[in-house]
Tab-separated table of C-alpha atoms in Angstrom:
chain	number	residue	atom	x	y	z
W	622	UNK	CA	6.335	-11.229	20.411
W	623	UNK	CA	6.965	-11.038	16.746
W	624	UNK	CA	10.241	-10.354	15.071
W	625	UNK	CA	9.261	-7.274	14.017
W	626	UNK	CA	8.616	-6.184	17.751
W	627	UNK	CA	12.244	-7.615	18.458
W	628	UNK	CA	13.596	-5.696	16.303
W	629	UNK	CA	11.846	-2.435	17.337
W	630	UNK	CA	13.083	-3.427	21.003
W	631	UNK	CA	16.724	-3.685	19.556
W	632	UNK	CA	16.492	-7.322	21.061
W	633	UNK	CA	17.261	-8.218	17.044
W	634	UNK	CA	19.661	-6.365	14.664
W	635	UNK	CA	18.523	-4.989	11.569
W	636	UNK	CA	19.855	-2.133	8.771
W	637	UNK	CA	17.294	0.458	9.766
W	638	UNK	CA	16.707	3.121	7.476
W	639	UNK	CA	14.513	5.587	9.299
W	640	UNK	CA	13.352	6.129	12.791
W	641	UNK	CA	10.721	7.835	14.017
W	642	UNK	CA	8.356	7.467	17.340
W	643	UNK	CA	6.026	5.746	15.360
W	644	UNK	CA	7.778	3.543	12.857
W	645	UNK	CA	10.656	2.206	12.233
W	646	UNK	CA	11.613	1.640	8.570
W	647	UNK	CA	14.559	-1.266	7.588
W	648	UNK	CA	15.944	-3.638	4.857
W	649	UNK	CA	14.458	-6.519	3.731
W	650	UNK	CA	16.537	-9.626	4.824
W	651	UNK	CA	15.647	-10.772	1.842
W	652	UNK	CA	15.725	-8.084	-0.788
W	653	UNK	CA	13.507	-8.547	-4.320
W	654	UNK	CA	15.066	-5.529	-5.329
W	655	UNK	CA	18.284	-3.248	-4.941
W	656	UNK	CA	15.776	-1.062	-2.670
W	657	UNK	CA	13.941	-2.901	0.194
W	658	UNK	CA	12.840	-1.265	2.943
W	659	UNK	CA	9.738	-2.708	5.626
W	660	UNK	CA	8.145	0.278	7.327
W	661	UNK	CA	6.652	-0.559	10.568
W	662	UNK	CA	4.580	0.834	13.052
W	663	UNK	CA	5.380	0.425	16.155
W	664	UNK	CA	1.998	0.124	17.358
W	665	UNK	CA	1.226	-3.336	17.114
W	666	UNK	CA	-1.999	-3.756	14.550
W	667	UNK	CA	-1.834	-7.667	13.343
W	668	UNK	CA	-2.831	-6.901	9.559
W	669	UNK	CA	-4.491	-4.177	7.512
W	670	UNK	CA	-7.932	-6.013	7.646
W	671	UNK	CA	-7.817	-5.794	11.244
W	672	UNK	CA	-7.024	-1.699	11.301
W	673	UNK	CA	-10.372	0.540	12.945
W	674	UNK	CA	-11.035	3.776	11.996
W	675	UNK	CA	-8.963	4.907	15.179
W	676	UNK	CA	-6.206	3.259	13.327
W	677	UNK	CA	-6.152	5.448	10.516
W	678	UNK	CA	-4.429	8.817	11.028
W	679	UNK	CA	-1.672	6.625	12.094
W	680	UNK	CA	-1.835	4.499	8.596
W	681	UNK	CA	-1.780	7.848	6.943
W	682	UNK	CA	1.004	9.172	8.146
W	683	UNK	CA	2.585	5.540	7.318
W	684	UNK	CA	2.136	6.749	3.506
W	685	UNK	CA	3.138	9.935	4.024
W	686	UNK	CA	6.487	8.542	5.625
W	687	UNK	CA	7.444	6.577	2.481
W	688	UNK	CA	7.919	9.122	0.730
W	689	UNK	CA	10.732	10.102	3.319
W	690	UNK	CA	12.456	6.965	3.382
W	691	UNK	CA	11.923	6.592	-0.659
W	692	UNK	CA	13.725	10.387	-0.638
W	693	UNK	CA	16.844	8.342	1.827
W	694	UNK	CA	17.051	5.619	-0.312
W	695	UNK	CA	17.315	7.792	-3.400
W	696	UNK	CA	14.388	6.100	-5.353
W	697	UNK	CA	12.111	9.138	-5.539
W	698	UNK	CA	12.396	10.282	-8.160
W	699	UNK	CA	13.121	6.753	-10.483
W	700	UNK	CA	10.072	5.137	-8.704
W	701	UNK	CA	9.338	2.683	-5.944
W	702	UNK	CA	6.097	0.307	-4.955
W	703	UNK	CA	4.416	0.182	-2.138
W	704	UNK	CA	3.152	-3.023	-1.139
W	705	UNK	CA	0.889	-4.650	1.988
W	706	UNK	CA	-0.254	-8.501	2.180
W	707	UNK	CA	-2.648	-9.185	3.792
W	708	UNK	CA	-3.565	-13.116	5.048
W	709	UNK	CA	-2.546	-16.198	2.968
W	710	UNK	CA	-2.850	-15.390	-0.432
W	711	UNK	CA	-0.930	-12.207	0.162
W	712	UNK	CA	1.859	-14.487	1.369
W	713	UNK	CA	1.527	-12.800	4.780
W	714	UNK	CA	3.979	-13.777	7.097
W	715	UNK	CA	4.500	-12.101	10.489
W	716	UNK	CA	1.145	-10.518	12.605
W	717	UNK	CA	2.280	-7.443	12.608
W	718	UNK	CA	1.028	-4.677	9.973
W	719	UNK	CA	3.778	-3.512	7.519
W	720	UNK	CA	4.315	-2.000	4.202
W	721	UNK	CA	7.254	-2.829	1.657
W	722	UNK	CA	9.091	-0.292	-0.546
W	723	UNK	CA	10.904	-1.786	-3.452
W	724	UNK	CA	12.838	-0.277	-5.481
W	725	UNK	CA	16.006	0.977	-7.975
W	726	UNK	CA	14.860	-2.026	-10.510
W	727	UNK	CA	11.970	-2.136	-13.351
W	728	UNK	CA	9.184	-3.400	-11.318
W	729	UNK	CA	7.164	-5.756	-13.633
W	730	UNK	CA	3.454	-5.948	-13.468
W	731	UNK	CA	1.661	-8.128	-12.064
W	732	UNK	CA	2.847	-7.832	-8.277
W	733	UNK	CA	3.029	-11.274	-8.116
Z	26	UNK	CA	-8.376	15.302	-16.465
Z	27	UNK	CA	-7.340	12.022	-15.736
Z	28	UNK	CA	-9.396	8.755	-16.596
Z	29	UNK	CA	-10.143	8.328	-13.082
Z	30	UNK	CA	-11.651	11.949	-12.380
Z	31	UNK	CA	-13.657	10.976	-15.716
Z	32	UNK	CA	-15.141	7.500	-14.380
Z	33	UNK	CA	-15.430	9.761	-10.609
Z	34	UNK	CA	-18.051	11.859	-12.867
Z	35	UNK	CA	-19.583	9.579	-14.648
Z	36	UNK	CA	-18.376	10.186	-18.012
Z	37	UNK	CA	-16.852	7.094	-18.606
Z	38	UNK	CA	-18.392	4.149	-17.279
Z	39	UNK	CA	-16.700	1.371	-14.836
Z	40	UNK	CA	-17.608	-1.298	-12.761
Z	41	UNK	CA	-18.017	0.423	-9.445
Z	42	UNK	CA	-17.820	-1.989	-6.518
Z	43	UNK	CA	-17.987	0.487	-3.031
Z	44	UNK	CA	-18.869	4.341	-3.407
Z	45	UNK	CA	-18.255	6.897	-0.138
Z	46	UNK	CA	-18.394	10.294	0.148
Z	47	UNK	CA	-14.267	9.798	0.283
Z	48	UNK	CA	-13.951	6.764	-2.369
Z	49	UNK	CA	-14.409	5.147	-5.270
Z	50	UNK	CA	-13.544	1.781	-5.813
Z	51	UNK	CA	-14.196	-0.250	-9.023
Z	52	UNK	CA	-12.795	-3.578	-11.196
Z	53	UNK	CA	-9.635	-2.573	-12.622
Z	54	UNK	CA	-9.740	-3.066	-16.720
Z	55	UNK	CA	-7.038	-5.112	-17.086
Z	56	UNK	CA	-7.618	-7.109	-14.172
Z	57	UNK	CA	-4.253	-9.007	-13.023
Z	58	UNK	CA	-5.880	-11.825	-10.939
Z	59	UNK	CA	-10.020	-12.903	-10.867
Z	60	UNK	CA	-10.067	-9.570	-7.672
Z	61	UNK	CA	-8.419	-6.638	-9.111
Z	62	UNK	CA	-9.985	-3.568	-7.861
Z	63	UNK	CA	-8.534	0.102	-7.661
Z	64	UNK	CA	-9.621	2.263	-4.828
Z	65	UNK	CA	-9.501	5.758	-5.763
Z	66	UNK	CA	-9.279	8.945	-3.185
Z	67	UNK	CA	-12.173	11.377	-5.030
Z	68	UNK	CA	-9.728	14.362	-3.843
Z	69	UNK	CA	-6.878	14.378	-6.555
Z	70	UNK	CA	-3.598	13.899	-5.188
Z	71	UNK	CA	-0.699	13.375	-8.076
Z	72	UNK	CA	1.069	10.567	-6.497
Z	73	UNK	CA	2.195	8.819	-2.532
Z	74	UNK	CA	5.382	11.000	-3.080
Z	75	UNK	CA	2.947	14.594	-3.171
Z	76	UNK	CA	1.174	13.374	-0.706
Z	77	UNK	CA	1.704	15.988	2.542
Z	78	UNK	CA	1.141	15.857	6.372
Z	79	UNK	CA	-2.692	16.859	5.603
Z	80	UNK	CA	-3.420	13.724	3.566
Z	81	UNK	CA	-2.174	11.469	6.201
Z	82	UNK	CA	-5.936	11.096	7.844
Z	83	UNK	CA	-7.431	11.164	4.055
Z	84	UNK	CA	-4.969	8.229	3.184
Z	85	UNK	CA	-4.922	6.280	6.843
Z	86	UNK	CA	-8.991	5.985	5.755
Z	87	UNK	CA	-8.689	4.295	2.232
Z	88	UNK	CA	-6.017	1.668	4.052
Z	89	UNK	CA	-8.738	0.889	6.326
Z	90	UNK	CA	-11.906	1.304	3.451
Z	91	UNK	CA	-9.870	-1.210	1.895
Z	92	UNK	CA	-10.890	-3.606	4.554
Z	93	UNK	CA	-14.438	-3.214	3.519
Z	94	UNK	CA	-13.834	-3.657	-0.126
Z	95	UNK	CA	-11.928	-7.219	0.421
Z	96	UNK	CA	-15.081	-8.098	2.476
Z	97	UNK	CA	-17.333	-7.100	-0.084
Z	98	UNK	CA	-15.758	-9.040	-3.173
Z	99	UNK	CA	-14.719	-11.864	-0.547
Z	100	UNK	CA	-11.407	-12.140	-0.528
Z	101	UNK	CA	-10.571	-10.749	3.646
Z	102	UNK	CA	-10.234	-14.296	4.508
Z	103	UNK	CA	-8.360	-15.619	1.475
Z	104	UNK	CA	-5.709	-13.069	1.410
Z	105	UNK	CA	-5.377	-10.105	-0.895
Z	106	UNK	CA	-2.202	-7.655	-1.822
Z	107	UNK	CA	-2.630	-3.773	-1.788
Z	108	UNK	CA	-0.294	-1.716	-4.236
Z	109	UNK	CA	0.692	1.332	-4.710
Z	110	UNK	CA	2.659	2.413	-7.702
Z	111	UNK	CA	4.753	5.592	-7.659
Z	112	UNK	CA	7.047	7.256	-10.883
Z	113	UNK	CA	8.577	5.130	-13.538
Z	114	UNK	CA	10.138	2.216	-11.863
Z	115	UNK	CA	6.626	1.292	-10.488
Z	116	UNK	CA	4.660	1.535	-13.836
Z	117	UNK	CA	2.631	4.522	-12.505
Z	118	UNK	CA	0.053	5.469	-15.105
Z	119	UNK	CA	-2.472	7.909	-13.887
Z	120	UNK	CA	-1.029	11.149	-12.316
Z	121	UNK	CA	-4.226	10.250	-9.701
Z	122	UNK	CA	-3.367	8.295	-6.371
Z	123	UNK	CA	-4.736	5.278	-6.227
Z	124	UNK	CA	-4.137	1.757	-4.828
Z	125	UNK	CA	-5.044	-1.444	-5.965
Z	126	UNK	CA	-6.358	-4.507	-4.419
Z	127	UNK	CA	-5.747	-8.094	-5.532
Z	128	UNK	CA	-6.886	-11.130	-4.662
Z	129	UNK	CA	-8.595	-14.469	-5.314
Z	130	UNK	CA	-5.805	-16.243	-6.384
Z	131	UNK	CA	-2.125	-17.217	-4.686
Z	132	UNK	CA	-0.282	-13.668	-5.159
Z	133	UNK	CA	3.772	-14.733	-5.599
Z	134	UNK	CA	6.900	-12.893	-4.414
Z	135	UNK	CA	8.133	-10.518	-5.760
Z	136	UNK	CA	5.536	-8.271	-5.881
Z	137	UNK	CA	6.724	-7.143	-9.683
């Protein structure tokens, strides 16, 4: 069981953001920017590269809920990135897929 | 007409990498690591933020096509970063969604 599946389970706190039955969305524990949010599905897919085609309604509406949480967290309008690692270049840390939103700063470019 | 509806229709050329009847992915110009591809929805939609309910399944499928891109320039093992850039704060450029994919080198954090 990753952390991220603790913290879905409530077995590990976290400043969620947004809730729905398929993801939940909360801050960063370690923020790059004044806006950090992890959206995760609940559904359990290890990494992008491992999503199926039956995966990928649910990845949509992934997308399509950032722009809800950006709305929340104010950074629609002023901009936010969205950003998924995937395996060890990516700096991937925990097997279970999610996306960053960063925001309420410049972002610079490259992203890393 | 943005650039990328332009390079969709062949009027200005680019180094096209994985065509479907969805998608077109090619080398990014100003390439930010030695894989920097951008993987382009052919159906114009402005930005993640305009992006509705009925994109979700249009949207879910370029997360997962972007599994077959990293295979195809060789980087799903390595590790690659997907990005997507929305309004100012983010650098957005083209009013055209699209996400990028890099990889082939160690990506750092933060991602911009």
């Amino acid at each position: 069981m990753t952390i991220f599946e603790k913290i879905i389970a409530r077995e590990i706190p976290a400043r969620i953001v947004y809730e729905t039955d398929e993801f939940l969305a909360f801050h960063d524990v370690n923020p790059q920017a004044p806006v950090h949010v992890l959206i995760v599905p609940k559904h359990v897919i290890p990494r992008i590269a491992a999503a199926s085609a039956d995966d990928a309604a649910l990845l949509g509406r992934m997308l399509v809920a950032s722009g809800e949480v950006a709305k929340k967290l104010g950074v629609a309008e002023s901009g936010y990135r969205l950003v998924i690692n995937n395996g060890p270049d990516a700096g991937e840390t925990v097997p279970h897929l999610h996306m960053h939103l960063l925001g309420g700063r410049d972002l610079t470019w490259p992203p890393g």
